CSV table of C-alpha atoms in Angstrom, one decimal:
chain,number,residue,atom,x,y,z
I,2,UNK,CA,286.8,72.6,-1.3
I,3,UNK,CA,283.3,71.1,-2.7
I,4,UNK,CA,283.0,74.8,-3.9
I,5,UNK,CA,286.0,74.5,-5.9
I,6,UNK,CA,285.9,70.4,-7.5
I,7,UNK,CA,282.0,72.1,-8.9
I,8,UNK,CA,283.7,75.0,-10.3
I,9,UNK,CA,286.5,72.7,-12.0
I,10,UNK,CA,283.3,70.3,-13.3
I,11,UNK,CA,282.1,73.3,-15.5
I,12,UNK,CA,285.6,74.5,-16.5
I,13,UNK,CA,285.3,73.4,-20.4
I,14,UNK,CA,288.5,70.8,-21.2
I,15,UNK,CA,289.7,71.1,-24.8
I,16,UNK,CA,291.7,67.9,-25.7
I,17,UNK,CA,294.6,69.0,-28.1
I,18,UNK,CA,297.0,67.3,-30.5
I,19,UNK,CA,300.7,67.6,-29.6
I,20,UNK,CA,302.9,67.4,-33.0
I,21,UNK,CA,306.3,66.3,-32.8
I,22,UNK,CA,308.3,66.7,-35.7
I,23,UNK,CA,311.9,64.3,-35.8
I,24,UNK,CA,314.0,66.0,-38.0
I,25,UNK,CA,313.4,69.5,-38.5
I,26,UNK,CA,316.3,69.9,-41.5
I,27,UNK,CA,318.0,67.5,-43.3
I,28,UNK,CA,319.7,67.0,-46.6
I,29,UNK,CA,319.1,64.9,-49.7
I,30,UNK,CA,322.3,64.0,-51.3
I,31,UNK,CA,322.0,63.1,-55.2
I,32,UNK,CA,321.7,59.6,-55.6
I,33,UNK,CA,321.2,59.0,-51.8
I,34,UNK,CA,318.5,57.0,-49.7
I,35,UNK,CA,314.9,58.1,-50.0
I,36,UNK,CA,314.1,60.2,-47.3
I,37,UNK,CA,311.0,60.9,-44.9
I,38,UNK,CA,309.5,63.3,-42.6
I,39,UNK,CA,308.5,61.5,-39.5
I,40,UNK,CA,305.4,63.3,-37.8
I,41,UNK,CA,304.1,62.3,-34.6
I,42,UNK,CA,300.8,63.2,-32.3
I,43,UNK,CA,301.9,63.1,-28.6
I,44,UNK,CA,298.7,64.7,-27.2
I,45,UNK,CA,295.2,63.4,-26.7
I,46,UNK,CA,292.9,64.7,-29.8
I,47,UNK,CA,293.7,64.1,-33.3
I,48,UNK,CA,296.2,66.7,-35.3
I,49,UNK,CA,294.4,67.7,-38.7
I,50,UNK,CA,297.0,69.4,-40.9
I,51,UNK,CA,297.7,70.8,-44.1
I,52,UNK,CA,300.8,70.4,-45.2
I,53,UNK,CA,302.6,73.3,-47.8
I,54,UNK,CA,305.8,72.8,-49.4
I,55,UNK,CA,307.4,75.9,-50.8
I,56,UNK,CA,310.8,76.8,-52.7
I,57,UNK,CA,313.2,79.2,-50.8
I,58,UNK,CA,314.8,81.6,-53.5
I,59,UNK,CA,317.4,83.2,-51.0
I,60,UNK,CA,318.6,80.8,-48.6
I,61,UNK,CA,320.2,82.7,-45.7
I,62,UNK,CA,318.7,85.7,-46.5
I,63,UNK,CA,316.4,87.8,-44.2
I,64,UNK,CA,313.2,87.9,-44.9
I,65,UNK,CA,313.4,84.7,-47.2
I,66,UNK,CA,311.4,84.7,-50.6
I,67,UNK,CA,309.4,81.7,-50.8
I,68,UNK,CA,307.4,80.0,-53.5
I,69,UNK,CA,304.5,77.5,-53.7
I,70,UNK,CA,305.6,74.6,-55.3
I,71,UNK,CA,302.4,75.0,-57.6
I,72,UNK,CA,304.1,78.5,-58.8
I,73,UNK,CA,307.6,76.3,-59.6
I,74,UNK,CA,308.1,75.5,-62.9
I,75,UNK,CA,310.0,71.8,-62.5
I,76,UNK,CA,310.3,71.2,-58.8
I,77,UNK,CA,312.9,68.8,-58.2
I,78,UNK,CA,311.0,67.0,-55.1
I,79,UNK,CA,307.9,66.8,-54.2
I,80,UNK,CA,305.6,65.9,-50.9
I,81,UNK,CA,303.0,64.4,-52.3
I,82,UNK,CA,300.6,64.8,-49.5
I,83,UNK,CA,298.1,68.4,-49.1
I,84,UNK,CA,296.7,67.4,-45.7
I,85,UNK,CA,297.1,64.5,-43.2
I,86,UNK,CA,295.5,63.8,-40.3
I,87,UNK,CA,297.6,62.3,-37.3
I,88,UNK,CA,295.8,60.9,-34.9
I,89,UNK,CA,296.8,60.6,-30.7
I,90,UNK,CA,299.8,58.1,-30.4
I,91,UNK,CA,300.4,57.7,-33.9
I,92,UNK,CA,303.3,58.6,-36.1
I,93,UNK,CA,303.2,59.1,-39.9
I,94,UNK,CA,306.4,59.5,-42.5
I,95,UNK,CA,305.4,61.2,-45.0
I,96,UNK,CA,307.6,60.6,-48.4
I,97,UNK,CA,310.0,63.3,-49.7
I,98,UNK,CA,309.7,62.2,-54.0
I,99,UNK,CA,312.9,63.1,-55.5
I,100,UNK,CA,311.6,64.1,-59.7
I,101,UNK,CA,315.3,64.8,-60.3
I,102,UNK,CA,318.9,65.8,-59.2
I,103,UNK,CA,318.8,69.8,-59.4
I,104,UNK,CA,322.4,71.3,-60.8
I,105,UNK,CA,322.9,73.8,-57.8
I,106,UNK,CA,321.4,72.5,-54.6
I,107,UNK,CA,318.0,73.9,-53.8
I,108,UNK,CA,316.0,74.7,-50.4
I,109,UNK,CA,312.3,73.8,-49.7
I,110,UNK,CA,310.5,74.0,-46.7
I,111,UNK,CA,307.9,72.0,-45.4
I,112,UNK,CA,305.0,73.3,-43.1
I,113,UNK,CA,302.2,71.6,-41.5
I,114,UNK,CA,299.6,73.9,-40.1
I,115,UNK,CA,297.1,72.8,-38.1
I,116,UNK,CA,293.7,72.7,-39.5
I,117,UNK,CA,291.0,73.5,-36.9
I,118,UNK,CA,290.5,76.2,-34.1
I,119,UNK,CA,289.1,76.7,-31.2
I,120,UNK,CA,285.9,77.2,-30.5
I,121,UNK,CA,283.4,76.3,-27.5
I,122,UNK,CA,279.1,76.1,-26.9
I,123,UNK,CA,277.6,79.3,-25.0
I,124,UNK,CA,280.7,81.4,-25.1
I,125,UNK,CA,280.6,84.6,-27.0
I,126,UNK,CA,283.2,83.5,-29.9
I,127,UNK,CA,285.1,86.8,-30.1
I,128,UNK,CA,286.5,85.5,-26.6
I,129,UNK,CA,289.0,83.0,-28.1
I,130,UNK,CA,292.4,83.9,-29.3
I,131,UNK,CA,293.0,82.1,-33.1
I,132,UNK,CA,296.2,80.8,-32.9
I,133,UNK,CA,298.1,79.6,-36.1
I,134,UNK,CA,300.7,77.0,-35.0
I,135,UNK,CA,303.2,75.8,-37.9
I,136,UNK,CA,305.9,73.2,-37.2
I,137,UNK,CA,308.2,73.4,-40.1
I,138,UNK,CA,311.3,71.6,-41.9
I,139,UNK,CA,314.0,72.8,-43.6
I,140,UNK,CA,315.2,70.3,-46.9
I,141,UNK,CA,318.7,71.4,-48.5
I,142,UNK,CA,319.0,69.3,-51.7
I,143,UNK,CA,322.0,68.8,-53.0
I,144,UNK,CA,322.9,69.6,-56.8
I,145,UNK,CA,325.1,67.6,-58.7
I,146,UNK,CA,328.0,70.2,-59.0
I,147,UNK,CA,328.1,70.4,-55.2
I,148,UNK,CA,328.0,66.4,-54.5
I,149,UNK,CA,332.5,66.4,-54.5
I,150,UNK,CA,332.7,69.2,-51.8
């Protein structure tokens, strides 16, 4: 048993950041209440994120064609944040900026990727998987020819 407690002493612990995300889609109705993403860290290490916004050109289609909202020419919202950091027991709501009421109802989505990766001291670093982990969320804004139906 004393065997196995030393053993667990030199296991390396990595402390990770757990994101919750509340609403994964929701819809922005023209002249409706402002909206936020609400982004929470449930885990025990801080949660460094970028955050990339990007224009869906064929909602429901397989694979979509997406966009960076840099590469639109007038985005009709806007998240005005790049990167955020989220730290353990904290949750953040992050503004969704309506610039204008689109004519046809548009799709953005949302991702924030986290930041860092593993790594460890004395371990041959080729060891460690990468992993990419993207929580995402889905924003249908409604155009002004579709706010009667």
């Amino acid at each position: 048993m004393a065997l196995l407690l030393g053993l667990l002493a030199l296991t390396p612990v990595y402390a990770a950041g757990v994101l919750s995300v509340a609403n994964t889609v929701f819809t922005l109705m023209p002249q409706g209440r402002p909206a936020a993403i609400s982004v929470s860290n449930n885990g025990d290490a801080p949660l460094y994120l970028d955050v990339v916004q990007q224009r869906v050109l064929n909602p429901g289609e397989l694979p979509e064609r997406r966009v960076a909202i840099q590469n639109v020419p007038q985005p009709d919202l806007l998240i005005p944040l790049k990167q955020l950091v989220v730290h353990p027991g904290q949750t953040r709501k992050i503004p969704v900026n309506v610039i204008f009421t689109p004519p046809h109802t548009t799709v953005w989505r949302v991702a924030f990727r986290q930041r860092e990766a593993l790594s460890g001291t004395g371990v041959d670093s080729a060891s460690f998987v990468k992993l990419s982990v993207s929580y995402g969320v889905l924003i249908y804004h409604i155009g002004t020819s579709e706010k009667g139906s």
